Amino acid sequence: MLKGRHLVKPDDFTVEEISSILKLGMQIKSNPERYINVCEGKLLATLFYEPSTRTRLSFESAMNRLGGRIIGFSDPTASSTSKGESLEDTITTVSQYVDIIAMRHPLSGVANHASAICKKPFINAGDGNNQHPTQTLTDLLTIKANRGSLDNLKIGMCGDLKYGRTVHSLAKAMSRYKNIEFVFISPEELNMPEFVKEEIKDTKYSETTCLEDAIVDLDILYMTRVQKERFDDPDEYERLKDVYRLDTEKMSLAREDMLVLHPLPRVNEISVEVDKDPRAKYFEQAQYGMYVRMALIMKLLGL
């Protein structure tokens, strides 16, 4: 069903196709030994034109645990890009060597262009402030595993909603499920972009600047960091970087079954004291990311 396909944005796959990936991810988590040789003889290229820890290592861990191997780069200055090689030539050349490619790039929209060139299954591992579909699959699996369903949820998204590709992807993905409501929590300078709100216009949403007011009746609180690397004006970043901080006092206002998610890395937006709260799922979320990427790789390779 998904063999040979590309994943550039979450809605490249139907809800049913996403469900099949999540189901396989849970099966892998329950019995990882069963899948240790599934990708034996297969090669994944990780082409990371932008720094990454979790996403890159998650992909590499996923392929290693499936018995496959990895080639690629985590620093474009260590590749022929530094010599002036075009993205088109890099993708076309690497396609000759490997079975599947995962790419991260700092420019929005580049993943769509790269996938049109790529002759092997292509995975967008994040393109600028545009999309991050495998983080969205991670988020969906974390919610599904902890809540049992992706329907009937009130989801708060807090922090940098303007530049945050994770919340852009997640909002669009979750809007396809039943009885979803969003609360967008941000300073006006970092509001959810109009293009995202237009794409989810049939889903109920509200906007606020106050985390304390919003947190009281949420099912999910999705925290994000204010991303220094996305700001052209350093002064604006300094003014906004600590505008929200989730701590135990704010957590006391929330429901006992609310989940706290975060795509990581965090800076100051979640106090370390919150880590001990059983509602804090962000490190567990990182583990689910590995399992869902294992499932995605298998599906795209037809294994």
Short mmCIF file of C-alpha atoms in Angstrom, two decimals:
data_model
loop_
_atom_site.label_atom_id
_atom_site.label_comp_id
_atom_site.label_asym_id
_atom_site.label_seq_id
_atom_site.Cartn_x
_atom_site.Cartn_y
_atom_site.Cartn_z
CA MET A 1 0.00 0.00 0.00
CA LEU A 2 2.84 2.41 0.85
CA LYS A 3 5.73 0.69 -0.95
CA GLY A 4 7.78 3.15 -3.00
CA ARG A 5 5.89 6.22 -1.77
CA HIS A 6 7.29 9.53 -0.48
CA LEU A 7 6.39 11.28 2.77
CA VAL A 8 6.75 15.05 2.47
CA LYS A 9 3.75 16.19 4.52
CA PRO A 10 1.32 14.30 6.78
CA ASP A 11 -1.58 14.46 4.34
CA ASP A 12 0.44 12.57 1.73
CA PHE A 13 -1.04 9.55 3.51
CA THR A 14 -4.69 8.83 4.22
CA VAL A 15 -5.95 8.43 7.78
CA GLU A 16 -6.16 4.69 7.13
CA GLU A 17 -2.55 4.56 5.91
CA ILE A 18 -1.38 6.49 8.97
CA SER A 19 -3.35 4.11 11.15
CA SER A 20 -1.49 1.16 9.60
CA ILE A 21 1.87 2.80 10.42
CA LEU A 22 0.82 3.49 14.01
CA LYS A 23 -0.41 -0.08 14.41
CA LEU A 24 2.89 -1.47 13.16
CA GLY A 25 4.80 0.93 15.42
CA MET A 26 2.96 -0.44 18.46
CA GLN A 27 3.62 -4.02 17.31
CA ILE A 28 7.33 -3.25 17.03
CA LYS A 29 7.36 -1.69 20.50
CA SER A 30 5.65 -4.77 21.94
CA ASN A 31 7.99 -7.27 20.26
CA PRO A 32 11.12 -5.57 18.87
CA GLU A 33 13.07 -8.83 18.57
CA ARG A 34 10.74 -9.96 15.81
CA TYR A 35 11.94 -7.16 13.53
CA ILE A 36 15.73 -7.19 14.03
CA ASN A 37 16.55 -8.57 10.56
CA VAL A 38 13.70 -7.09 8.52
CA CYS A 39 15.92 -4.56 6.71
CA GLU A 40 19.02 -6.72 6.36
CA GLY A 41 20.80 -5.72 3.15
CA LYS A 42 18.96 -2.37 2.92
CA LEU A 43 20.59 1.07 3.06
CA LEU A 44 19.15 4.33 4.41
CA ALA A 45 20.75 7.66 3.51
CA THR A 46 20.38 10.42 6.09
CA LEU A 47 21.07 13.76 4.41
CA PHE A 48 20.96 16.42 7.10
CA TYR A 49 21.62 19.93 5.83
CA GLU A 50 20.60 21.31 9.23
CA PRO A 51 21.72 20.31 12.75
CA SER A 52 19.69 17.61 14.44
CA THR A 53 20.12 15.21 17.32
CA ARG A 54 16.85 13.41 17.98
CA THR A 55 15.52 13.13 14.44
CA ARG A 56 18.79 11.98 12.89
CA LEU A 57 19.66 9.54 15.67
CA SER A 58 16.08 8.30 15.73
CA PHE A 59 16.27 7.44 12.02
CA GLU A 60 19.66 5.82 12.44
CA SER A 61 18.57 3.86 15.51
CA ALA A 62 15.45 2.75 13.65
CA MET A 63 17.39 1.41 10.67
CA ASN A 64 20.02 -0.23 12.87
CA ARG A 65 17.35 -1.97 14.94
CA LEU A 66 15.77 -3.28 11.75
CA GLY A 67 19.09 -4.80 10.68
CA GLY A 68 19.79 -2.27 7.92
CA ARG A 69 22.67 0.15 7.49
CA ILE A 70 23.08 3.92 7.20
CA ILE A 71 25.18 6.28 5.10
CA GLY A 72 24.94 10.04 4.83
CA PHE A 73 26.05 13.27 6.47
CA SER A 74 25.05 15.40 9.44
CA ASP A 75 27.02 18.45 8.27
CA PRO A 76 26.69 19.67 4.68
CA THR A 77 30.17 21.22 4.85
CA ALA A 78 31.49 17.65 4.98
CA SER A 79 29.72 16.81 1.70
CA SER A 80 30.08 17.90 -1.94
CA THR A 81 27.56 20.63 -1.18
CA SER A 82 30.55 22.62 0.06
CA LYS A 83 32.00 22.29 -3.45
CA GLY A 84 28.87 23.71 -5.02
CA GLU A 85 27.03 20.50 -5.88
CA SER A 86 23.32 21.11 -6.40
CA LEU A 87 20.64 19.44 -4.32
CA GLU A 88 19.34 17.82 -7.49
CA ASP A 89 22.69 16.17 -8.20
CA THR A 90 23.10 15.05 -4.59
CA ILE A 91 19.66 13.41 -4.49
CA THR A 92 20.09 11.80 -7.92
CA THR A 93 23.54 10.43 -7.03
CA VAL A 94 22.65 9.15 -3.58
CA SER A 95 19.57 7.46 -5.05
CA GLN A 96 21.94 5.19 -6.96
CA TYR A 97 23.47 3.91 -3.72
CA VAL A 98 20.61 3.40 -1.29
CA ASP A 99 17.10 2.02 -0.90
CA ILE A 100 15.53 4.95 0.97
CA ILE A 101 16.44 8.57 1.82
CA ALA A 102 15.61 10.82 4.80
CA MET A 103 16.50 14.50 4.37
CA ARG A 104 16.40 17.57 6.59
CA HIS A 105 16.88 21.00 5.07
CA PRO A 106 16.65 24.57 6.46
CA LEU A 107 14.65 25.91 3.49
CA SER A 108 10.87 25.53 3.42
CA GLY A 109 9.55 23.67 0.41
CA VAL A 110 12.84 22.01 -0.54
CA ALA A 111 11.58 18.58 0.50
CA ASN A 112 8.81 18.75 -2.07
CA HIS A 113 11.34 19.55 -4.78
CA ALA A 114 13.71 16.80 -3.63
CA SER A 115 10.98 14.16 -3.58
CA ALA A 116 10.06 14.98 -7.18
CA ILE A 117 13.63 14.13 -8.21
CA CYS A 118 14.19 11.13 -5.96
CA LYS A 119 13.77 7.69 -7.52
CA LYS A 120 13.71 5.92 -4.15
CA PRO A 121 11.29 6.38 -1.24
CA PHE A 122 11.92 9.83 0.23
CA ILE A 123 11.15 11.01 3.77
CA ASN A 124 11.04 14.66 4.75
CA ALA A 125 12.85 14.90 8.10
CA GLY A 126 11.96 18.60 8.38
CA ASP A 127 12.12 21.48 5.90
CA GLY A 128 12.53 24.95 7.37
CA ASN A 129 9.43 26.14 9.21
CA ASN A 130 7.19 24.18 6.86
CA GLN A 131 6.63 20.48 7.69
CA HIS A 132 7.95 17.74 9.95
CA PRO A 133 5.78 14.70 9.12
CA THR A 134 7.74 12.04 11.01
CA GLN A 135 7.50 14.14 14.18
CA THR A 136 3.76 14.23 13.53
CA LEU A 137 3.67 10.43 13.29
CA THR A 138 5.62 10.36 16.56
CA ASP A 139 3.08 12.66 18.20
CA LEU A 140 0.14 10.64 16.90
CA LEU A 141 1.61 7.37 18.17
CA THR A 142 2.33 8.90 21.59
CA ILE A 143 -1.24 10.19 21.89
CA LYS A 144 -2.75 6.95 20.59
CA ALA A 145 -0.69 4.82 22.99
CA ASN A 146 -1.58 6.96 26.01
CA ARG A 147 -5.17 7.96 25.22
CA GLY A 148 -6.32 4.97 23.16
CA SER A 149 -7.84 7.19 20.47
CA LEU A 150 -7.07 10.20 18.28
CA ASP A 151 -10.68 11.42 18.37
CA ASN A 152 -12.46 13.73 20.85
CA LEU A 153 -9.46 15.74 22.03
CA LYS A 154 -8.86 19.33 23.07
CA ILE A 155 -5.28 20.16 22.16
CA GLY A 156 -3.36 23.20 23.35
CA MET A 157 -0.31 24.27 21.32
CA CYS A 158 1.93 26.69 23.17
CA GLY A 159 4.96 28.79 22.27
CA ASP A 160 6.39 29.41 18.83
CA LEU A 161 3.47 28.66 16.55
CA LYS A 162 4.68 30.94 13.75
CA TYR A 163 7.91 29.13 12.92
CA GLY A 164 7.20 25.76 14.55
CA ARG A 165 6.95 23.16 11.77
CA THR A 166 5.98 20.50 14.31
CA VAL A 167 2.77 22.30 15.29
CA HIS A 168 1.98 23.15 11.67
CA SER A 169 2.13 19.47 10.74
CA LEU A 170 0.34 18.25 13.85
CA ALA A 171 -2.54 20.72 13.51
CA LYS A 172 -3.18 19.66 9.94
CA ALA A 173 -2.92 15.97 10.80
CA MET A 174 -5.17 16.10 13.87
CA SER A 175 -7.80 18.15 12.04
CA ARG A 176 -8.69 15.00 10.10
CA TYR A 177 -9.91 13.23 13.24
CA LYS A 178 -13.33 13.48 14.89
CA ASN A 179 -14.33 16.16 17.40
CA ILE A 180 -10.95 17.89 17.65
CA GLU A 181 -10.55 21.35 19.17
CA PHE A 182 -7.36 23.42 19.20
CA VAL A 183 -6.27 26.19 21.54
CA PHE A 184 -3.35 28.19 20.11
CA ILE A 185 -1.36 29.80 22.93
CA SER A 186 1.26 32.30 21.83
CA PRO A 187 2.28 35.96 21.87
CA GLU A 188 0.81 37.84 18.93
CA GLU A 189 4.21 37.94 17.23
CA LEU A 190 4.30 34.13 17.13
CA ASN A 191 0.69 33.35 16.27
CA MET A 192 -0.24 30.32 14.20
CA PRO A 193 0.15 31.36 10.53
CA GLU A 194 -2.90 32.10 8.46
CA PHE A 195 -2.05 29.39 5.94
CA VAL A 196 -2.31 26.75 8.69
CA LYS A 197 -5.56 28.19 10.04
CA GLU A 198 -6.97 28.19 6.53
CA GLU A 199 -6.14 24.50 6.12
CA ILE A 200 -7.90 23.60 9.39
CA LYS A 201 -10.79 26.04 9.00
CA ASP A 202 -13.38 23.29 9.45
CA THR A 203 -11.94 22.41 12.86
CA LYS A 204 -12.80 24.44 15.96
CA TYR A 205 -9.95 26.55 17.29
CA SER A 206 -9.36 29.55 19.53
CA GLU A 207 -6.35 31.77 20.25
CA THR A 208 -5.06 33.17 23.53
CA THR A 209 -1.90 34.59 25.06
CA CYS A 210 -2.54 33.10 28.52
CA LEU A 211 -1.31 29.57 29.29
CA GLU A 212 -2.79 29.58 32.80
CA ASP A 213 -6.32 30.13 31.48
CA ALA A 214 -6.01 27.62 28.66
CA ILE A 215 -4.44 24.72 30.53
CA VAL A 216 -7.39 23.94 32.81
CA ASP A 217 -9.42 21.78 30.44
CA LEU A 218 -6.91 20.47 27.89
CA ASP A 219 -6.44 16.81 27.00
CA ILE A 220 -3.05 17.50 25.41
CA LEU A 221 -0.61 20.37 25.98
CA TYR A 222 1.98 20.55 23.21
CA MET A 223 4.84 22.82 24.28
CA THR A 224 7.37 24.23 21.82
CA ARG A 225 10.57 26.19 22.22
CA VAL A 226 11.03 29.63 20.75
CA GLN A 227 13.51 28.82 17.98
CA LYS A 228 16.47 31.19 17.93
CA GLU A 229 17.59 29.93 14.52
CA ARG A 230 14.33 31.06 12.86
CA PHE A 231 14.60 34.72 13.93
CA ASP A 232 16.13 37.39 11.73
CA ASP A 233 16.05 39.89 14.60
CA PRO A 234 18.08 38.78 17.68
CA ASP A 235 16.37 41.42 19.84
CA GLU A 236 12.94 39.97 19.04
CA TYR A 237 14.15 36.51 20.03
CA GLU A 238 15.53 37.79 23.36
CA ARG A 239 12.22 39.50 24.09
CA LEU A 240 10.11 36.42 23.37
CA LYS A 241 12.31 33.44 24.30
CA ASP A 242 11.03 33.00 27.87
CA VAL A 243 7.45 34.15 27.42
CA TYR A 244 6.06 30.75 28.50
CA ARG A 245 7.42 28.40 31.14
CA LEU A 246 5.54 25.29 32.24
CA ASP A 247 6.21 24.54 35.92
CA THR A 248 4.56 22.60 38.74
CA GLU A 249 2.39 25.58 39.68
CA LYS A 250 0.85 25.68 36.21
CA MET A 251 0.61 21.88 36.09
CA SER A 252 -1.51 22.04 39.26
CA LEU A 253 -4.17 23.85 37.23
CA ALA A 254 -4.40 21.06 34.65
CA ARG A 255 -6.49 17.89 34.59
CA GLU A 256 -5.02 14.74 36.10
CA ASP A 257 -5.08 12.96 32.73
CA MET A 258 -3.65 15.76 30.58
CA LEU A 259 -0.58 14.76 28.56
CA VAL A 260 2.38 17.10 28.09
CA LEU A 261 4.21 16.66 24.79
CA HIS A 262 7.23 18.47 23.36
CA PRO A 263 9.18 17.70 20.16
CA LEU A 264 12.48 18.55 21.93
CA PRO A 265 15.02 19.98 22.36
CA ARG A 266 13.70 22.12 25.19
CA VAL A 267 15.41 25.19 26.55
CA ASN A 268 13.50 27.05 29.28
CA GLU A 269 9.89 26.39 28.32
CA ILE A 270 9.44 23.33 30.59
CA SER A 271 10.95 23.32 34.07
CA VAL A 272 12.94 20.17 34.89
CA GLU A 273 10.68 19.71 37.93
CA VAL A 274 7.86 18.80 35.53
CA ASP A 275 9.87 15.78 34.32
CA LYS A 276 8.77 13.84 37.42
CA ASP A 277 5.09 14.42 36.70
CA PRO A 278 3.49 11.25 35.23
CA ARG A 279 1.69 13.46 32.72
CA ALA A 280 5.01 14.51 31.18
CA LYS A 281 5.42 12.28 28.12
CA TYR A 282 8.11 14.07 26.08
CA PHE A 283 10.96 11.64 26.72
CA GLU A 284 8.64 8.70 26.15
CA GLN A 285 7.57 10.54 23.01
CA ALA A 286 11.17 10.41 21.73
CA GLN A 287 11.15 6.63 22.10
CA TYR A 288 7.89 6.36 20.20
CA GLY A 289 9.60 8.35 17.44
CA MET A 290 12.09 5.55 16.91
CA TYR A 291 9.36 2.91 16.72
CA VAL A 292 7.20 4.88 14.31
CA ARG A 293 10.20 5.54 12.04
CA MET A 294 10.95 1.82 12.06
CA ALA A 295 7.38 1.21 10.95
CA LEU A 296 7.56 3.93 8.29
CA ILE A 297 10.80 2.57 6.81
CA MET A 298 9.28 -0.90 6.64
CA LYS A 299 6.12 0.34 4.97
CA LEU A 300 7.92 2.44 2.34
CA LEU A 301 10.23 -0.47 1.53
CA GLY A 302 7.30 -2.86 1.32
CA LEU A 303 8.64 -5.15 4.06
#
